GROMACS .gro file of C-alpha atoms in nm:
model
  295
    1MET     CA    1  16.120   1.730  23.077
    2SER     CA    2  15.923   1.761  22.756
    3GLY     CA    3  15.825   2.118  22.849
    4VAL     CA    4  16.191   2.215  22.885
    5ARG     CA    5  16.269   2.064  22.546
    6GLU     CA    6  15.980   2.251  22.386
    7ARG     CA    7  16.099   2.582  22.533
    8LEU     CA    8  16.456   2.518  22.415
    9ALA     CA    9  16.333   2.425  22.070
   10SER     CA   10  16.116   2.738  22.060
   11ARG     CA   11  16.408   2.960  22.159
   12ALA     CA   12  16.632   2.795  21.900
   13LEU     CA   13  16.374   2.853  21.628
   14THR     CA   14  16.329   3.214  21.739
   15SER     CA   15  16.703   3.273  21.735
   16ALA     CA   16  16.733   3.114  21.390
   17ALA     CA   17  16.448   3.331  21.261
   18VAL     CA   18  16.615   3.645  21.396
   19VAL     CA   19  16.948   3.553  21.234
   20ILE     CA   20  16.782   3.481  20.899
   21ALA     CA   21  16.589   3.810  20.918
   22LEU     CA   22  16.909   4.004  20.987
   23LEU     CA   23  17.094   3.835  20.701
   24TRP     CA   24  16.799   3.896  20.470
   25THR     CA   25  16.755   4.265  20.555
   26THR     CA   26  17.123   4.364  20.571
   27PRO     CA   27  17.160   4.415  20.192
   28THR     CA   28  16.838   4.619  20.191
   29LEU     CA   29  16.973   4.833  20.474
   30GLY     CA   30  17.292   4.887  20.273
   31LEU     CA   31  17.091   5.001  19.970
   32LEU     CA   32  16.882   5.234  20.185
   33LEU     CA   33  17.188   5.398  20.341
   34SER     CA   34  17.360   5.423  20.002
   35SER     CA   35  17.059   5.606  19.859
   36PHE     CA   36  17.123   5.889  20.110
   37ARG     CA   37  17.502   5.905  20.067
   38PRO     CA   38  17.683   6.153  19.838
   39GLU     CA   39  17.804   6.030  19.501
   40GLU     CA   40  18.174   6.035  19.585
   41ALA     CA   41  18.116   5.844  19.909
   42VAL     CA   42  17.914   5.572  19.732
   43LYS     CA   43  18.183   5.525  19.467
   44THR     CA   44  18.481   5.520  19.702
   45THR     CA   45  18.373   5.360  20.032
   46GLY     CA   46  18.137   5.090  20.155
   47TRP     CA   47  17.796   5.169  20.294
   48TRP     CA   48  17.894   5.052  20.644
   49THR     CA   49  18.131   5.349  20.677
   50VAL     CA   50  17.828   5.571  20.729
   51PHE     CA   51  17.821   5.462  21.094
   52GLY     CA   52  18.171   5.606  21.151
   53THR     CA   53  18.152   5.916  20.930
   54PRO     CA   54  17.785   5.988  20.860
   55ARG     CA   55  17.737   6.201  20.546
   56LEU     CA   56  17.378   6.201  20.427
   57THR     CA   57  17.202   6.396  20.154
   58LEU     CA   58  16.870   6.408  19.969
   59ASP     CA   59  17.031   6.510  19.639
   60ASN     CA   60  17.007   6.156  19.501
   61TYR     CA   61  16.631   6.152  19.537
   62GLY     CA   62  16.605   6.501  19.391
   63GLU     CA   63  16.803   6.396  19.082
   64VAL     CA   64  16.605   6.075  19.043
   65LEU     CA   65  16.265   6.244  19.065
   66ALA     CA   66  16.333   6.576  18.894
   67GLY     CA   67  16.639   6.501  18.678
   68GLY     CA   68  16.982   6.658  18.674
   69GLY     CA   69  17.337   6.547  18.731
   70ASN     CA   70  17.542   6.363  18.472
   71GLY     CA   71  17.287   6.099  18.373
   72PRO     CA   72  16.918   6.063  18.292
   73GLY     CA   73  16.672   6.131  18.568
   74ARG     CA   74  16.308   6.239  18.587
   75LEU     CA   75  16.185   5.908  18.723
   76ALA     CA   76  15.859   6.084  18.807
   77GLU     CA   77  15.760   6.062  18.438
   78TYR     CA   78  15.808   5.687  18.439
   79PHE     CA   79  15.622   5.666  18.770
   80VAL     CA   80  15.306   5.805  18.610
   81ASN     CA   81  15.343   5.560  18.321
   82SER     CA   82  15.372   5.270  18.567
   83VAL     CA   83  15.049   5.373  18.737
   84VAL     CA   84  14.871   5.403  18.401
   85ILE     CA   85  14.998   5.060  18.297
   86THR     CA   86  14.946   4.877  18.626
   87LEU     CA   87  14.594   4.974  18.733
   88PRO     CA   88  14.411   4.855  18.418
   89SER     CA   89  14.643   4.554  18.393
   90VAL     CA   90  14.523   4.451  18.739
   91LEU     CA   91  14.154   4.536  18.705
   92PHE     CA   92  14.093   4.377  18.363
   93PRO     CA   93  14.214   4.023  18.446
   94LEU     CA   94  14.062   4.045  18.794
   95VAL     CA   95  13.713   4.115  18.661
   96LEU     CA   96  13.731   3.875  18.367
   97ALA     CA   97  13.877   3.595  18.577
   98PHE     CA   98  13.611   3.639  18.845
   99PHE     CA   99  13.327   3.604  18.593
  100ALA     CA  100  13.498   3.310  18.423
  101ALA     CA  101  13.568   3.130  18.750
  102TYR     CA  102  13.207   3.173  18.861
  103ALA     CA  103  13.083   3.028  18.534
  104LEU     CA  104  13.320   2.731  18.556
  105VAL     CA  105  13.209   2.652  18.911
  106TRP     CA  106  12.838   2.730  18.931
  107ILE     CA  107  12.705   2.710  18.574
  108ASP     CA  108  12.664   2.371  18.406
  109PHE     CA  109  12.743   2.371  18.035
  110ARG     CA  110  12.889   2.127  17.786
  111GLY     CA  111  13.267   2.115  17.775
  112ARG     CA  112  13.317   2.286  18.110
  113ASP     CA  113  13.575   2.035  18.236
  114ALA     CA  114  13.768   2.043  17.908
  115LEU     CA  115  13.772   2.422  17.919
  116LEU     CA  116  13.909   2.416  18.273
  117VAL     CA  117  14.185   2.176  18.167
  118GLY     CA  118  14.268   2.409  17.878
  119VAL     CA  119  14.289   2.708  18.111
  120PHE     CA  120  14.520   2.515  18.341
  121ALA     CA  121  14.737   2.406  18.044
  122LEU     CA  122  14.782   2.766  17.929
  123GLN     CA  123  14.980   2.837  18.246
  124VAL     CA  124  15.277   2.639  18.113
  125VAL     CA  125  15.316   2.860  17.804
  126PRO     CA  126  15.628   3.077  17.855
  127LEU     CA  127  15.568   3.448  17.831
  128GLN     CA  128  15.866   3.493  17.598
  129MET     CA  129  15.712   3.263  17.335
  130ALA     CA  130  15.404   3.485  17.307
  131LEU     CA  131  15.584   3.816  17.251
  132VAL     CA  132  15.664   3.759  16.883
  133PRO     CA  133  15.304   3.652  16.795
  134LEU     CA  134  15.172   3.951  16.987
  135LEU     CA  135  15.402   4.189  16.801
  136LYS     CA  136  15.288   4.036  16.473
  137LEU     CA  137  14.924   4.077  16.577
  138PHE     CA  138  14.973   4.442  16.671
  139SER     CA  139  15.171   4.533  16.357
  140GLN     CA  140  15.024   4.308  16.084
  141GLY     CA  141  14.702   4.161  16.219
  142TRP     CA  142  14.608   3.795  16.234
  143LEU     CA  143  14.329   3.606  16.053
  144PHE     CA  144  14.021   3.827  16.088
  145LEU     CA  145  14.185   4.061  16.342
  146PRO     CA  146  14.318   4.387  16.195
  147ALA     CA  147  14.653   4.538  16.283
  148TRP     CA  148  14.652   4.779  16.574
  149ASN     CA  149  14.931   5.009  16.454
  150LEU     CA  150  14.923   5.215  16.772
  151ALA     CA  151  15.164   5.498  16.849
  152GLY     CA  152  15.233   5.726  17.143
  153PRO     CA  153  15.017   5.690  17.455
  154ALA     CA  154  14.780   5.461  17.263
  155ARG     CA  155  15.046   5.190  17.297
  156PHE     CA  156  14.936   5.150  17.657
  157GLY     CA  157  14.652   4.942  17.512
  158GLN     CA  158  14.901   4.686  17.384
  159VAL     CA  159  15.059   4.649  17.726
  160TRP     CA  160  14.718   4.618  17.896
  161PHE     CA  161  14.616   4.349  17.648
  162ALA     CA  162  14.937   4.151  17.694
  163HIS     CA  163  14.930   4.161  18.074
  164THR     CA  164  14.560   4.066  18.078
  165VAL     CA  165  14.615   3.769  17.848
  166PHE     CA  166  14.916   3.645  18.042
  167ALA     CA  167  14.739   3.681  18.378
  168LEU     CA  168  14.404   3.519  18.294
  169PRO     CA  169  14.501   3.148  18.308
  170PHE     CA  170  14.649   3.170  18.657
  171ALA     CA  171  14.378   3.408  18.779
  172VAL     CA  172  14.094   3.187  18.656
  173PHE     CA  173  14.254   2.875  18.804
  174LEU     CA  174  14.315   3.041  19.142
  175LEU     CA  175  13.966   3.189  19.169
  176HIS     CA  176  13.808   2.865  19.047
  177ASN     CA  177  13.971   2.672  19.330
  178PHE     CA  178  13.855   2.931  19.583
  179LEU     CA  179  13.496   2.952  19.458
  180ALA     CA  180  13.470   2.574  19.441
  181GLY     CA  181  13.534   2.567  19.816
  182LEU     CA  182  13.242   2.794  19.902
  183PRO     CA  183  12.948   2.627  20.082
  184ARG     CA  184  12.726   2.474  19.815
  185GLU     CA  185  12.432   2.479  20.053
  186LEU     CA  186  12.444   2.859  20.061
  187ILE     CA  187  12.430   2.887  19.683
  188GLU     CA  188  12.154   2.630  19.654
  189ALA     CA  189  11.948   2.806  19.922
  190ALA     CA  190  11.980   3.136  19.735
  191ARG     CA  191  11.871   2.966  19.413
  192VAL     CA  192  11.566   2.818  19.586
  193ASP     CA  193  11.475   3.171  19.699
  194GLY     CA  194  11.482   3.281  19.335
  195ALA     CA  195  11.824   3.449  19.317
  196SER     CA  196  11.955   3.494  18.965
  197HIS     CA  197  12.317   3.447  18.862
  198GLY     CA  198  12.365   3.823  18.881
  199THR     CA  199  12.238   3.832  19.238
  200LEU     CA  200  12.448   3.532  19.336
  201LEU     CA  201  12.756   3.681  19.175
  202LEU     CA  202  12.738   4.030  19.323
  203ARG     CA  203  12.562   3.986  19.657
  204ILE     CA  204  12.683   3.645  19.777
  205VAL     CA  205  12.993   3.524  19.593
  206LEU     CA  206  13.170   3.859  19.559
  207PRO     CA  207  13.176   3.942  19.934
  208LEU     CA  208  13.297   3.591  20.015
  209ALA     CA  209  13.566   3.606  19.746
  210ARG     CA  210  13.721   3.935  19.859
  211PRO     CA  211  14.026   3.772  20.025
  212ALA     CA  212  14.106   3.571  19.711
  213LEU     CA  213  14.053   3.876  19.490
  214ALA     CA  214  14.278   4.085  19.713
  215SER     CA  215  14.552   3.822  19.704
  216LEU     CA  216  14.528   3.794  19.328
  217ALA     CA  217  14.529   4.173  19.291
  218VAL     CA  218  14.848   4.203  19.496
  219ILE     CA  219  15.020   3.925  19.300
  220GLN     CA  220  14.924   4.078  18.967
  221PHE     CA  221  15.014   4.429  19.085
  222LEU     CA  222  15.364   4.323  19.189
  223TRP     CA  223  15.413   4.133  18.864
  224VAL     CA  224  15.309   4.422  18.641
  225TRP     CA  225  15.480   4.692  18.847
  226ASN     CA  226  15.813   4.505  18.837
  227ASP     CA  227  15.782   4.391  18.475
  228LEU     CA  228  16.047   4.505  18.228
  229LEU     CA  229  16.026   4.266  17.933
  230VAL     CA  230  15.663   4.311  17.829
  231ALA     CA  231  15.655   4.686  17.891
  232LEU     CA  232  15.985   4.749  17.711
  233THR     CA  233  15.883   4.536  17.413
  234LEU     CA  234  15.527   4.662  17.366
  235SER     CA  235  15.540   5.019  17.494
  236GLY     CA  236  15.830   5.134  17.279
  237GLY     CA  237  16.066   5.211  17.567
  238THR     CA  238  16.028   5.589  17.543
  239ALA     CA  239  15.972   5.820  17.838
  240GLU     CA  240  15.623   5.886  17.701
  241THR     CA  241  15.500   5.530  17.760
  242ALA     CA  242  15.772   5.327  17.939
  243PRO     CA  243  15.726   5.227  18.307
  244MET     CA  244  15.960   5.276  18.600
  245THR     CA  245  16.154   4.957  18.533
  246VAL     CA  246  16.276   5.107  18.207
  247GLY     CA  247  16.359   5.431  18.387
  248LEU     CA  248  16.555   5.240  18.650
  249ALA     CA  249  16.755   5.067  18.379
  250ASN     CA  250  16.848   5.409  18.241
  251LEU     CA  251  16.949   5.552  18.578
  252ALA     CA  252  17.285   5.378  18.574
  253GLY     CA  253  17.411   5.634  18.324
  254THR     CA  254  17.617   5.590  18.010
  255TYR     CA  255  17.894   5.393  18.182
  256GLY     CA  256  17.676   5.213  18.436
  257ASN     CA  257  17.844   5.371  18.738
  258GLU     CA  258  17.568   5.595  18.879
  259TRP     CA  259  17.506   5.368  19.179
  260GLN     CA  260  17.370   5.645  19.399
  261ARG     CA  261  17.092   5.698  19.143
  262LEU     CA  262  17.005   5.330  19.124
  263THR     CA  263  16.973   5.292  19.501
  264ALA     CA  264  16.749   5.597  19.532
  265GLY     CA  265  16.543   5.495  19.231
  266ALA     CA  266  16.497   5.144  19.369
  267PHE     CA  267  16.336   5.275  19.687
  268VAL     CA  268  16.117   5.519  19.492
  269ALA     CA  269  15.995   5.227  19.280
  270ALA     CA  270  15.936   5.009  19.587
  271PHE     CA  271  15.724   5.267  19.770
  272VAL     CA  272  15.395   5.192  19.593
  273PRO     CA  273  15.416   4.809  19.620
  274LEU     CA  274  15.494   4.841  19.991
  275LEU     CA  275  15.196   5.072  20.034
  276VAL     CA  276  14.967   4.827  19.852
  277LEU     CA  277  15.089   4.537  20.065
  278PHE     CA  278  15.036   4.741  20.382
  279LEU     CA  279  14.680   4.840  20.289
  280LEU     CA  280  14.575   4.490  20.180
  281ARG     CA  281  14.778   4.285  20.426
  282ARG     CA  282  14.475   4.149  20.616
  283HIS     CA  283  14.290   4.044  20.302
  284VAL     CA  284  14.604   3.889  20.158
  285ALA     CA  285  14.666   3.684  20.472
  286ARG     CA  286  14.306   3.558  20.467
  287GLY     CA  287  14.324   3.482  20.097
  288LEU     CA  288  14.645   3.281  20.128
  289ALA     CA  289  14.501   3.082  20.418
  290ALA     CA  290  14.162   3.028  20.253
  291GLY     CA  291  14.092   2.670  20.162
  292SER     CA  292  14.359   2.526  20.388
  293VAL     CA  293  14.096   2.428  20.645
  294LYS     CA  294  13.746   2.322  20.554
  295GLY     CA  295  13.460   2.290  20.794
   0.00000   0.00000   0.00000
């Protein structure tokens, strides 16, 4: 009797999961179909009408990538800017947080616990509160730090700095928790054999921490790639330095009615994050599950 109940419960859960998946993906399917529909069809009929009278075109993607039509295009320029902004903004906090987390876990020094509490406390600082001080730092300087006064492509440095600073507290805390769960016997055995901190860091801890690093890299990549506020504020918002999020905001046109552009641009912008998730899916799954079971 219990076996029958378990099978019924399993089927009910499976059916519920299928229904939720359909409800969740239906809007995405509508956006995908709209990105291939002509402009007049998008503005006059619903996306579901494509099943009765299919009219598909690649013009929307051509306008979004190369420009043309009645509104701004050339999303390819913003795409390059997003790559230039995102890659360093992921690598810098990843490397710095890894070194910092190792030091907080495996190196004894005075004030280590207080420093860890401070790092954890920094996570509650809203990003919006730091933008004005950062702008003041870049334009006027602060204490002994001179003003940056950057212009043109050099303003990428401001965005890298901001994303690195905002990411470090969470990255250090996440990697600290992961490294603290590594077998202490392994580290102690390597120390007895004469391994230095450099050897421990690169040859033992780094290979074991790859799942956590991959998970953190994906989280930071998605955050930076989809960011609009920091990039728009610190990059200047021009096509020379602004990322794809700024380009997407401009795709709506002067009157905000270029929906066929927005749908095509959304899927162009989503291509790279989906590719990153696909390539790192195994490491991300291991990183998310790491630490849940100890043995």
